[in-house]
Structure formats: structure tokens, C-alpha cells
């Protein structure tokens, strides 16, 4: 279990990194935190010819209050920000509590000390927490390539199984999380075999209530039940415009489990078991989010 | 051997300049290039935690890092935990030279075969700095990134409590 | 130099006041382990050392048509590469380690593993070629260049299917895939069935798993032609048999082979297996190349290259009377032995014997068939088939209790053998070839204590009622087991006192983390009146001690421990004899304490160091008929194994909606005879229980129908972590074994044995769904979800 | 590993069946195919490379043979793919039934996946199968759309929805397109190797 040989390049700026990607073409792979890539290389299931180490791109690191487009209450997280930095950030706790709640579920502290936000989003593992969270929060992901910068809504970024809208010569530079409307409550929970394992199922919810207690905005996303993060649209429909009663949660959870997903089976969970966990977990997460919304 | 690169880094306070292949894992670099074999390798896919070391004060899996990535870093391994020996080679009868976590592991029988132990110790050093008074749940969560096949973890938890108490006072 | 060797019982027990045995001194080995100084095999670094990597079969079964090493040999850094045909006469199947015991009419067919596959591959991961290069990285690069052509054959993956007449045959020299067929009987089962009030019949599946020590296997071999010494560092639990075997294979005298098992990072059974192909090849390669060679198994390889333990399919019947007394048991089972069976019948016989448990079973019919499959080799893993038997018996008793309306603790109590019934002969043969005779025990007391600790009588109105009020489902489990431990043939030890007063203890048994450096030291310390930390223990180096077998079958403390004791008693005798003449006092008036021999009642004393110096004089003469030095070697060989036992109890919470579980309490009452070091014994139990929890709910080797293993990594083969294993509350019952002077019994495997049966009972108790029965282990949340769903749909 | 699927065609079985004997456009439908040659009667050999997520090592050679052909009812497709990261082999049984003037094609592949991809990648195997199947069908749909558009002068609705689903194709699809569909499914099963 030793990686195959590769060439190693350590650019000192994003533009330099991109020019390396352009020059090397297919076979060059950006190395962010490496916590998914390096084990795959150790198994010799990934054989990149060139690794472009983004570790010294300090310009991609850090958490900034305020979004890119003057959204003063938003949040911007640089791609090379480590999970542990996000986990400890007071700004994240205050402005994106859903993200803060999800962070401890990502693997173990030793992995979070190396893994990066941009790396996880670009990797797009369907069992990963961050893509589902970003989808629930309607985040915008910022990319840079030889043609310059562009931003993509997160729902358009994930295109399928380990697939994204990121071009081979582009890098994720950061992700922008808009402020949530007042009266919004969020919640995250997942079930895994052991602490830190890949989720069997995970659920993110963001519910907004009006003064009368009617749900005005519902965002329910799921992980580990499809090709990528799944937006539970019929579940959301079952919530919007309704008072958030136990019946509403049950209907939404049932919709999520029965209609929004086509879960894969593996040795740890059959499709039927994933549906059942989705049902139970969605109910729980919605209850928590609604309670928080009511208190918000 | 393919292309090599020169790296400079500090391990347990000592500076090293070495020429390495880019693909050399940090775990192998420490063990086989620097002969610091106290860091153990159990799975090479980031699950077992045996190879945990500190990179700039943070616990990381050294099997999930290339040595070239550690260029310029300060690394701590289990060999650096105890107070440097006085050269006599005679172990202190009361284990006074051991780090309080090491001593607590011995007193609590927190190790059996001892293979996973160095990695666990390296996780606990920053953990107890950040959480000087952890409860059992926090301790078990902190340990959950390590596999131990011998102890059933019970005496490791006991050792962490003992060490935490001593380090607080 | 060795003197005073004896195989007989040691001289009359010295009047040592137990000070160290029974206490828990801190472990002598810990400092080295905690500071990173301890030497493990992968820590060995030698100048000019080369590194080996293996090419292994991707196919479970196939014809090996060709192996082309050309590209690998041309790869930079590669020094050599070998396939089977390169080995010439050295290529030979491994030895049958455990031939079948003397059981009448048994059928046994041996097929042992080969160093490199020659014309057939029989399991995924079977080695086909080996590359030797300057680094492991380069060796793996080159291994990827070796072209292997395999024509796939249909694979045998299930036990029943493997025995069908049209099943693909794995070994051409055998007529079928039947490895063994064994029947053991006691009394007449048919009689029991005829007279029974009820006969309960069930089919059970019990699968075991990987040993998964944190340290993978590894070997460093170094042939020095000038000193004519082959040194082999090996992660083995049995260095001496490895030395003997290697010497024979390589045509060297045993004196030119030194095998060192340094610190071993856990073994749990498979590191006793021999000879692994890598063990055979590395020394041979070192001799051919004249350079040291290292191979360290990686984690992925370990799932194929290291032996494992797997499943048994039981069809069992229990005949009981109206009172729940056992009249007889019939059990018929299939046992997977993998592609080869170097370990013979060991696992299945353990199952057969352990099934009887702590119970009086007048009639027993047990029949098994071992089946070759295209899966990795099966050899014992912690428990070694015992858990399979315990599962069957405990499950049947649970059903009997249900059907007869008898409390589950009560039905066990009614059937326990009582202390007056020992020795109790079960009239069948055990794995050590000796009759299965229990030496001692007090099962009812262990049950009483466990029931009290878990508050069995108060559970319903207490914990359960409280949980129910909150809509939670909790259940209690409580089960018994008996475990044969400490089997022969023998171990030896040498104890010596140096002129400086240092005390040395050398044994050959090896260690895998069980604290031998401390518990053996305690045994010697008591005889010589010193502290355990003053006894330096060396183990696992054939240059230091050349006789012994190894650490397996929970035998270290029993067999090697008693050898240490015997040697220490002899040295004590020498000390007293010499001190008597030095101090001019009768031996009876002497006392050993604090490294001194004192004359009781007077202030006169002499130190052990002084005595050692006097015993090895530079001038004058050693009295004829005496020997120099204060040193003795002794051996201990038990007449037969000793019987440890215990009761485990747990309270478990289940969420029927998610099928997730939480262990709320776990209690173990254990009897391992006299306890040498309670701290170490408890640690062994904790680890065993964790291993058992893994077996019951987390760990499963998942093979598909083509015998491909689907979870050969720690991502998917789930060892329990700190958040999965509860705090374990322990207590001891001590019934010293009459079969050895220390009165000890083994403990290494105990914790792991009854956990599956316990889970099953606790789950049923917690869920209380009609028709919900657990007849299989391992479970998982997914499997539990299915069982709950099926029971509800049927109900 | 079992992969089962069912497809509806609007052309009769004979047309569907005959379409499968045309080898020349297969490669373009298979992602990552370097070459695919007809090397004997009903025998194709090729080299493929696939990547999924971080996995880039799934380069393999593949042999596909058609056997037991019963025109226009059924044939078996023997698949043998080998690579450094593992192998896949097995038999795909393909059967055609006339229904309402069209054809129901049933496809059942019993495949053995082995080696590293099986032992390390189990979590992703089924998803990969689904994804590749879906991608293959989408590629086929696009190809058919492109071919039929000029002739029919209008858009053609085709769907590709993955495993255990059906794809309905227009009557004038022609045999080449049908070949594409079937071989895309084979590709899907082979690309399971990609983990």
C-alpha cells in the first residue's frame, strides 16, 4: 500500500496553480487536504501523474464575514480552510449554525485537521456532509480557471456521482453562504455505523417560519442516499405553506423516504434500510429545526 | 528512485534536511528515513490512528500526508514526549521523566501490546490542552479515531481522566 | 548452560508468602512501549536491507497458466523476483500442524498451503510471485508489472454447496471438498429424545472474523554467511517451532537459526499459524541474495494473507424434561476451513467440546463436517470455535426456558454442574487430544454474582419500567460459558541470579501484549523475595531459550507461568542451601525478602548478589556434586487443559425504528482460577469483550458468491471503537485448578466467547416481538432491521 | 453482482436483434474507450480507461463474445475484463420479446467483480453501476437524437433512467442505435471496474 510515483508541484499562487493545471492537462490532480485522495493513492486506485499541492495557497484560506456580493450577514469560506478551522469558528456558529452542527460529523479530528472545505466540495462524495449542507444553505461556489473567476449555485455544481461542474483546469476558490432569513431554524443529524464513519444516511434542514407559525421556506437535503447530495423536493413541498405540526413532519419524512430518493445498497445498508433511516432521521431533524425556528 | 526534493523540517525540536521522493509518506519518512520508529503504521488508509503525529501542534495521520507536504513544519512524535533523558540510561523509578499522559497510561494499564499507543498519546496531547477537564463522553469521542484491539478502551479512558486531573493541578 | 532440568512436579512448595502473585504491580514492559523504544519487527533496520512485495491472486479459484516476471526484473531498483518454479525443490506444501486427535472413525483429508501458487490459485490473495527491491515502494511498482494469466474456475463459497457432488473441486488429490467428518458421542441421544418432554430444534449460523491486530504481520530475514547465522525477526506467537521448521526446510542446523519475536502488536491467534508463505520465502531469499530482506504485510493484504476464522452452520436439538433439565443434545454442523487446513480439526473440536458448557449433559451426539472453500485459510482467532458452540447451547436453553415458562437464569442453575461433581468427564476428546475432563469450577456462584451485579431481579420493575415509561426498549441478557484453556504440551523457563543481584527470567513462549514481562516476573519474584520490577524477563528469542511451543489457547500464564514457577522454586532452593552454609543457619530458619536472605530472629543476612558471586567463584573449587551459579531451568507440561468459566450479563437498548443499539451496562464474572495479576486479567477481559462485541455487531467478513471479499479494509471491516465499547464491570470467582501448582487457568480468550449469545438474548428481551428470534451472528443494524421487519410481517 | 434491466423498443425483435451485429459505432458510446475491435466472429476486444471521483487506475482490457444466438429471441454475451485494479467477468443474457408491435428487451448480467475494486470499493459499486448505465443510455439517447433529427425533422424524446427502468425508443432508430444501447449496458457493467 504505497502510492505510485508522481511529479510534485507546489505553486505559490492560485494563478500559478491554474497554469500548472493547464500545462499538465489530464493527469494533473490538485492536492488540497488529501484525506480522500491519499488513501486512494495508497491503494493504488488513483495514479495521478502530477500532484499540484495547494497547501501554500494562503490566499485560499480563511473565513470572512460578509458575502462576495455585499451580503453583509453572509459568510465566505476560502477553499483551503481546514475543517477544524470551520469547526472552531465563532462566525460560522453564528452565521451558519447548520454548518457548525455538521462539522463534528466529518470523520475524526485528525482528518479534520488536514481536510479542507474546497477539497471536500470538489470531491463530491455522495456520503460527504459538506455538499449536502451547502445545498441546504443555497451556497454559491467560487471557481477560478484560465478564463478567470466564476460562481456557480451549489445546486448546479453537483452534477452526479463524484462529478461536479468544476473543469479539470479550474480550482474551487471558496464558498459563499448567504444569510438565513429571520425566523429560520436549522438542524443536522446523521447515522453511521461508528462515530466518524461514512454516513448511512444524513439529513440537513433549514425551516423558516412567519409570525403565524407557517413555514415560508423549507430546505431539506440528504446525503448518502443518491449520486450526490439530494434535495428532498417533495418533502420541502410538504412543508411549505403549512403549520409545522407532527403530521407535517411525518408527511415530509415519508415523502423524502418514498419519493425523493433512490438509495444505493452496500454491505452496510440496503436500499430499504436507507429509506427507513431517512424516514426516521428526517422526522427528527425537522422537529429540531422547527423548534429552533420557533425560538429564533 | 524517481525525482527527489529537498525538505527541511523540525522533528521533536531537531532540524533535518533530507532529500525525498515526492510519494514518500510522512509515516515512512519518520520511521525509515529518520529512524523514529515509535510512530507505528497500522492501516495506511487513515482509519486506525496508529501513525498519528503532531504537525504544527495538530494531530494528523502521518500515513495521509506526504513528507514533502511537511516541508517547513514542526513535527512531534512519541519520542519527544518524555523529558529528554539525562544520558544515564537509568529509568527514573517513579516515571517522573514521562509525560503525565504516558505515566497515566502505565498506572491505569491503558496499554497491552502497545502498538496503537503512540498514536493515541499524540492525539491526547492537544486534546487535553484544549479540553483540560473532559467528561467520559468527550474522552471516548476523542479516542474514536483510534483502533485498539487489546484494551477494550476502558483503561485508556481511565488513563485520560487520571492524566487530565494531574495536568490540571 | 542449563542445570537441574526437570519435567516432574517441582519440589514441595516453598513457604513463600504470596506478595506479588495476586497483586497488580505496574507492567515492566510499559516504559519501552510508551516512549517508542520498544522494538517491533518493522522497526528492524539493517544495512543493505531489501524489501519484498507480493503479487497475489485476484481470483478465488483458477488455473494459473503463466507468470511473467520479465518487466518486473527490468524495473529500476529491483534485485530479484521469483515465482513458484524458481523455488525448485524448496517448493513444498506446509506441514500439517495439528494432525487429527485419536477419535474413532474420523475421516480427515489434509491440504496445506504452498509458498507460491504453482498451477492453481485457491483463494483471493494467495501469493503468486514475490519481488525484491531497494524499497517497498519500488517493489510494489515492479509487482504491478508482473503479468499473471489466470483462467477463472467456478469458486466454492458456501458450505452446503461445496459438498454437493457437482461442486467444483478445490484439491485435485481429494475426492471432494470434505476436509473432515467427525462424530463424537456420549450416551445415546436417541434415548434422550425418546424420553424428552420437549425437543427443541433450531438452525444457527455463527460467523467469526478477522483477528485484526493493530500490527500486521512482518518478517525480516538476515543470513550472515561468515558467521553462519540466519536471524529472523518474525511477528510470530511461536518463535521456537518456527526456528525448528526453518532449520529443517533450509537444511541448516537449529543452532544456526535464530528466530526473534520481539514486541508483537497483538496476535489473537493467527500469528501462531505456520508456516505462512512469507515466512518460508523471506529466509530463503536472504540466503540466496546474501542480504537482509524485509516484508511487512499491509492492511489490505492482511485480510487475505493472514488466516481468519469464519462460519459454521449448525442444526441442533435439545431434549429437556418438564423441569427444564437437559436430557441430551444433538448437534450437526458444517465448518468452513478455507482453501487449506493446516490446523486440522482444532476449531471444530473446540466448538464440539465448548457447546457442553457448564451443564450436565447425559447424552450428546455431535457431528461435524469441515469443508474446503475458495476463501482464505481458517485457523483459530481468539475463542477459536468456542463462541460458536456457546451460541448454540445458550440459544437452545433460551428457547427451552421460553417454551417451558422457566426463568432463563433458573433453567441454567438447574443444569449447572456442582462443585462436588469435579473432576467431571464429558467422555469426548478435546483439542489437546486428552479427554474433556473439567478440573474445577463454581458456576452457580458466578451466576449468582452476575445476577446480583446486574440486578437481575430488580430489572423488570426498575430499569425496564423506567425505560418503558419513556418509550425506550431495553433488554437484559445473561449467559454462561466454560472454556478449556492452558493446553500442553509444555513450556520451559530459566531463572538465574547474577552476581550483581539482577534476576533474569528467560522463557521461549513469546508474547503478544498480554503482560508476560510482568506476570511471569511476579511468579519468580515471590520465590526469590524481590519485587516484580527486579526480575528482567526475556521471551521470544530462540538464542536465549530454545524449548517451547508458543502463546495460544489461553496457555501462557498456565503453562509458561508454571514453568517459571518451577524454575524459581529450584533457584530458591539453591539460594537457601548456599545461604545456609554461608550464614551457618538451618534452611528452615532462613527467610528471603527484599533481595536478602535473613536468619529469622537474628540480624544476619546475605544478599542474593553476594550469594550469586559465591556460587561462581574465581578461585578454589566448586564442591563436587554441586553446580556453579544460582540458576535453574524447569519445564511444565500439564496433564490436560484447565477449565475456566464465567457469566456475562448486559443491558442493551435498541431503537426498533433505526435498529441501532446502545449497551447500557456490561458485567463479567469470571473464574480463571488463581489470579496472578488482577489488573492484567481485567485488561484481558475488557479486550476480549470488545472483540466479542465486534464479532456480534460490527465485524463481518463479507464474501460474495464468487468468494470475493468485499470489505478488505478498515473502512468497511469495522472494529469497535471507544464509543462502541461500554465500561465493563468485572468480578472474579476463584476455583484454583488442581492441575498446576499455581492453580491458574487461562484468560486470554474468555471475554470474547459468550458475547454473541448474550447479544442475541438481550435483543430478544429488549424488542419483545412475537416471532423475533436471533439465530445468527454477526448482526448489524441493517440485519437487525430486516429481522425486526420480517418478524413483524409474519406476526 | 446482478444487474437487471428492461428496455422497450418500437421496432420488432428481428430489427433489434440484427442491430446488435453491427460493431462499428460501439466505441464512441463507451466513455474512456481507447479502441474496440471486432477480432473474430461475434468477438470484440478492446482497451478502456475510466475514472470515477479520485479513482484513475481503472484501465482494463476487455473481451466480449456473443454466444448461443437464437435469432430473434436471445443471445448470451460473455464478458471478460481485466485490469491492474481488478477484473469483471460473467454472462449477460439478453432476451427479446415481441410486444405491441415493438420489442421488450430484457437484460440480466450476472457478473463477478474481483480484485482491489471489489475488496476496497464495495461502498461505491452499485452506484457506479447505476451511474454508468445511466450515462451510457444518455449517450445513446443523444446519439439517436442527433441521427434522427434531420430525417424526422423534429426532436425525439428518449429517456435513459438507469437500472431496472425502461427506455423507449422511436421506431426508426435503426440497428446501429440499438447496438449502442446494449453495448452501453455492457459498458456500464464493465465500468464497475472503475469503482
PDB file of N, CA and C in Angstrom, chain A residues 22-50:
ATOM      1  N   UNK A  22      -3.304  23.785 -16.433  1.00  0.00           N
ATOM      2  CA  UNK A  22      -3.482  23.947 -17.878  1.00  0.00           C
ATOM      3  C   UNK A  22      -2.341  23.254 -18.611  1.00  0.00           C
ATOM      4  N   UNK A  23      -1.119  23.475 -18.120  1.00  0.00           N
ATOM      5  CA  UNK A  23       0.042  22.925 -18.813  1.00  0.00           C
ATOM      6  C   UNK A  23       0.076  21.403 -18.732  1.00  0.00           C
ATOM      7  N   UNK A  24      -0.296  20.858 -17.586  1.00  0.00           N
ATOM      8  CA  UNK A  24      -0.182  19.412 -17.401  1.00  0.00           C
ATOM      9  C   UNK A  24      -1.373  18.655 -17.979  1.00  0.00           C
ATOM     10  N   UNK A  25      -2.506  19.310 -18.059  1.00  0.00           N
ATOM     11  CA  UNK A  25      -3.680  18.674 -18.642  1.00  0.00           C
ATOM     12  C   UNK A  25      -4.136  17.474 -17.832  1.00  0.00           C
ATOM     13  N   UNK A  26      -4.731  16.527 -18.512  1.00  0.00           N
ATOM     14  CA  UNK A  26      -5.259  15.337 -17.889  1.00  0.00           C
ATOM     15  C   UNK A  26      -4.118  14.615 -17.173  1.00  0.00           C
ATOM     16  N   UNK A  27      -4.350  14.185 -15.966  1.00  0.00           N
ATOM     17  CA  UNK A  27      -3.276  13.514 -15.232  1.00  0.00           C
ATOM     18  C   UNK A  27      -2.770  14.355 -14.086  1.00  0.00           C
ATOM     19  N   UNK A  28      -3.060  15.672 -14.137  1.00  0.00           N
ATOM     20  CA  UNK A  28      -2.692  16.522 -13.012  1.00  0.00           C
ATOM     21  C   UNK A  28      -3.864  16.567 -12.053  1.00  0.00           C
ATOM     22  N   UNK A  29      -3.551  16.492 -10.782  1.00  0.00           N
ATOM     23  CA  UNK A  29      -4.611  16.450  -9.784  1.00  0.00           C
ATOM     24  C   UNK A  29      -4.260  17.429  -8.681  1.00  0.00           C
ATOM     25  N   UNK A  30      -5.186  18.335  -8.357  1.00  0.00           N
ATOM     26  CA  UNK A  30      -4.907  19.223  -7.224  1.00  0.00           C
ATOM     27  C   UNK A  30      -4.926  18.430  -5.917  1.00  0.00           C
ATOM     28  N   UNK A  31      -3.984  18.754  -5.036  1.00  0.00           N
ATOM     29  CA  UNK A  31      -3.924  18.144  -3.714  1.00  0.00           C
ATOM     30  C   UNK A  31      -4.303  19.209  -2.691  1.00  0.00           C
ATOM     31  N   UNK A  32      -5.465  19.039  -2.088  1.00  0.00           N
ATOM     32  CA  UNK A  32      -5.888  20.013  -1.068  1.00  0.00           C
ATOM     33  C   UNK A  32      -5.507  19.438   0.288  1.00  0.00           C
ATOM     34  N   UNK A  33      -6.478  18.877   1.034  1.00  0.00           N
ATOM     35  CA  UNK A  33      -6.133  18.255   2.312  1.00  0.00           C
ATOM     36  C   UNK A  33      -5.617  16.835   2.118  1.00  0.00           C
ATOM     37  N   UNK A  34      -6.046  16.203   1.029  1.00  0.00           N
ATOM     38  CA  UNK A  34      -5.534  14.877   0.701  1.00  0.00           C
ATOM     39  C   UNK A  34      -6.138  13.730   1.490  1.00  0.00           C
ATOM     40  N   UNK A  35      -7.144  14.007   2.299  1.00  0.00           N
ATOM     41  CA  UNK A  35      -7.625  12.954   3.198  1.00  0.00           C
ATOM     42  C   UNK A  35      -8.500  11.912   2.501  1.00  0.00           C
ATOM     43  N   UNK A  36      -8.973  12.217   1.293  1.00  0.00           N
ATOM     44  CA  UNK A  36      -9.602  11.187   0.460  1.00  0.00           C
ATOM     45  C   UNK A  36      -8.655  10.733  -0.646  1.00  0.00           C
ATOM     46  N   UNK A  37      -7.901  11.685  -1.172  1.00  0.00           N
ATOM     47  CA  UNK A  37      -7.019  11.357  -2.304  1.00  0.00           C
ATOM     48  C   UNK A  37      -5.864  10.452  -1.892  1.00  0.00           C
ATOM     49  N   UNK A  38      -5.226  10.758  -0.775  1.00  0.00           N
ATOM     50  CA  UNK A  38      -4.021   9.996  -0.419  1.00  0.00           C
ATOM     51  C   UNK A  38      -4.350   8.531  -0.095  1.00  0.00           C
ATOM     52  N   UNK A  39      -5.415   8.248   0.669  1.00  0.00           N
ATOM     53  CA  UNK A  39      -5.715   6.811   0.842  1.00  0.00           C
ATOM     54  C   UNK A  39      -5.998   6.119  -0.490  1.00  0.00           C
ATOM     55  N   UNK A  40      -6.669   6.810  -1.396  1.00  0.00           N
ATOM     56  CA  UNK A  40      -6.946   6.196  -2.702  1.00  0.00           C
ATOM     57  C   UNK A  40      -5.637   5.936  -3.447  1.00  0.00           C
ATOM     58  N   UNK A  41      -4.688   6.861  -3.289  1.00  0.00           N
ATOM     59  CA  UNK A  41      -3.376   6.650  -3.910  1.00  0.00           C
ATOM     60  C   UNK A  41      -2.625   5.515  -3.220  1.00  0.00           C
ATOM     61  N   UNK A  42      -2.773   5.414  -1.895  1.00  0.00           N
ATOM     62  CA  UNK A  42      -2.097   4.317  -1.181  1.00  0.00           C
ATOM     63  C   UNK A  42      -2.610   2.957  -1.645  1.00  0.00           C
ATOM     64  N   UNK A  43      -3.887   2.902  -1.976  1.00  0.00           N
ATOM     65  CA  UNK A  43      -4.446   1.660  -2.527  1.00  0.00           C
ATOM     66  C   UNK A  43      -4.088   1.481  -4.004  1.00  0.00           C
ATOM     67  N   UNK A  44      -3.405   2.447  -4.554  1.00  0.00           N
ATOM     68  CA  UNK A  44      -3.085   2.487  -5.994  1.00  0.00           C
ATOM     69  C   UNK A  44      -4.341   2.431  -6.859  1.00  0.00           C
ATOM     70  N   UNK A  45      -5.380   3.040  -6.369  1.00  0.00           N
ATOM     71  CA  UNK A  45      -6.575   3.181  -7.198  1.00  0.00           C
ATOM     72  C   UNK A  45      -6.611   4.555  -7.837  1.00  0.00           C
ATOM     73  N   UNK A  46      -5.755   5.439  -7.375  1.00  0.00           N
ATOM     74  CA  UNK A  46      -5.567   6.721  -8.050  1.00  0.00           C
ATOM     75  C   UNK A  46      -4.100   6.825  -8.413  1.00  0.00           C
ATOM     76  N   UNK A  47      -3.851   7.159  -9.676  1.00  0.00           N
ATOM     77  CA  UNK A  47      -2.471   7.223 -10.146  1.00  0.00           C
ATOM     78  C   UNK A  47      -2.228   8.549 -10.860  1.00  0.00           C
ATOM     79  N   UNK A  48      -2.367   9.641 -10.156  1.00  0.00           N
ATOM     80  CA  UNK A  48      -2.153  10.918 -10.843  1.00  0.00           C
ATOM     81  C   UNK A  48      -0.698  11.051 -11.274  1.00  0.00           C
ATOM     82  N   UNK A  49      -0.487  11.628 -12.445  1.00  0.00           N
ATOM     83  CA  UNK A  49       0.881  11.817 -12.930  1.00  0.00           C
ATOM     84  C   UNK A  49       1.549  12.986 -12.217  1.00  0.00           C
ATOM     85  N   UNK A  50       0.737  13.992 -11.906  1.00  0.00           N
ATOM     86  CA  UNK A  50       1.268  15.193 -11.266  1.00  0.00           C
ATOM     87  C   UNK A  50       0.333  15.589 -10.129  1.00  0.00           C
TER      88      UNK A  50
END
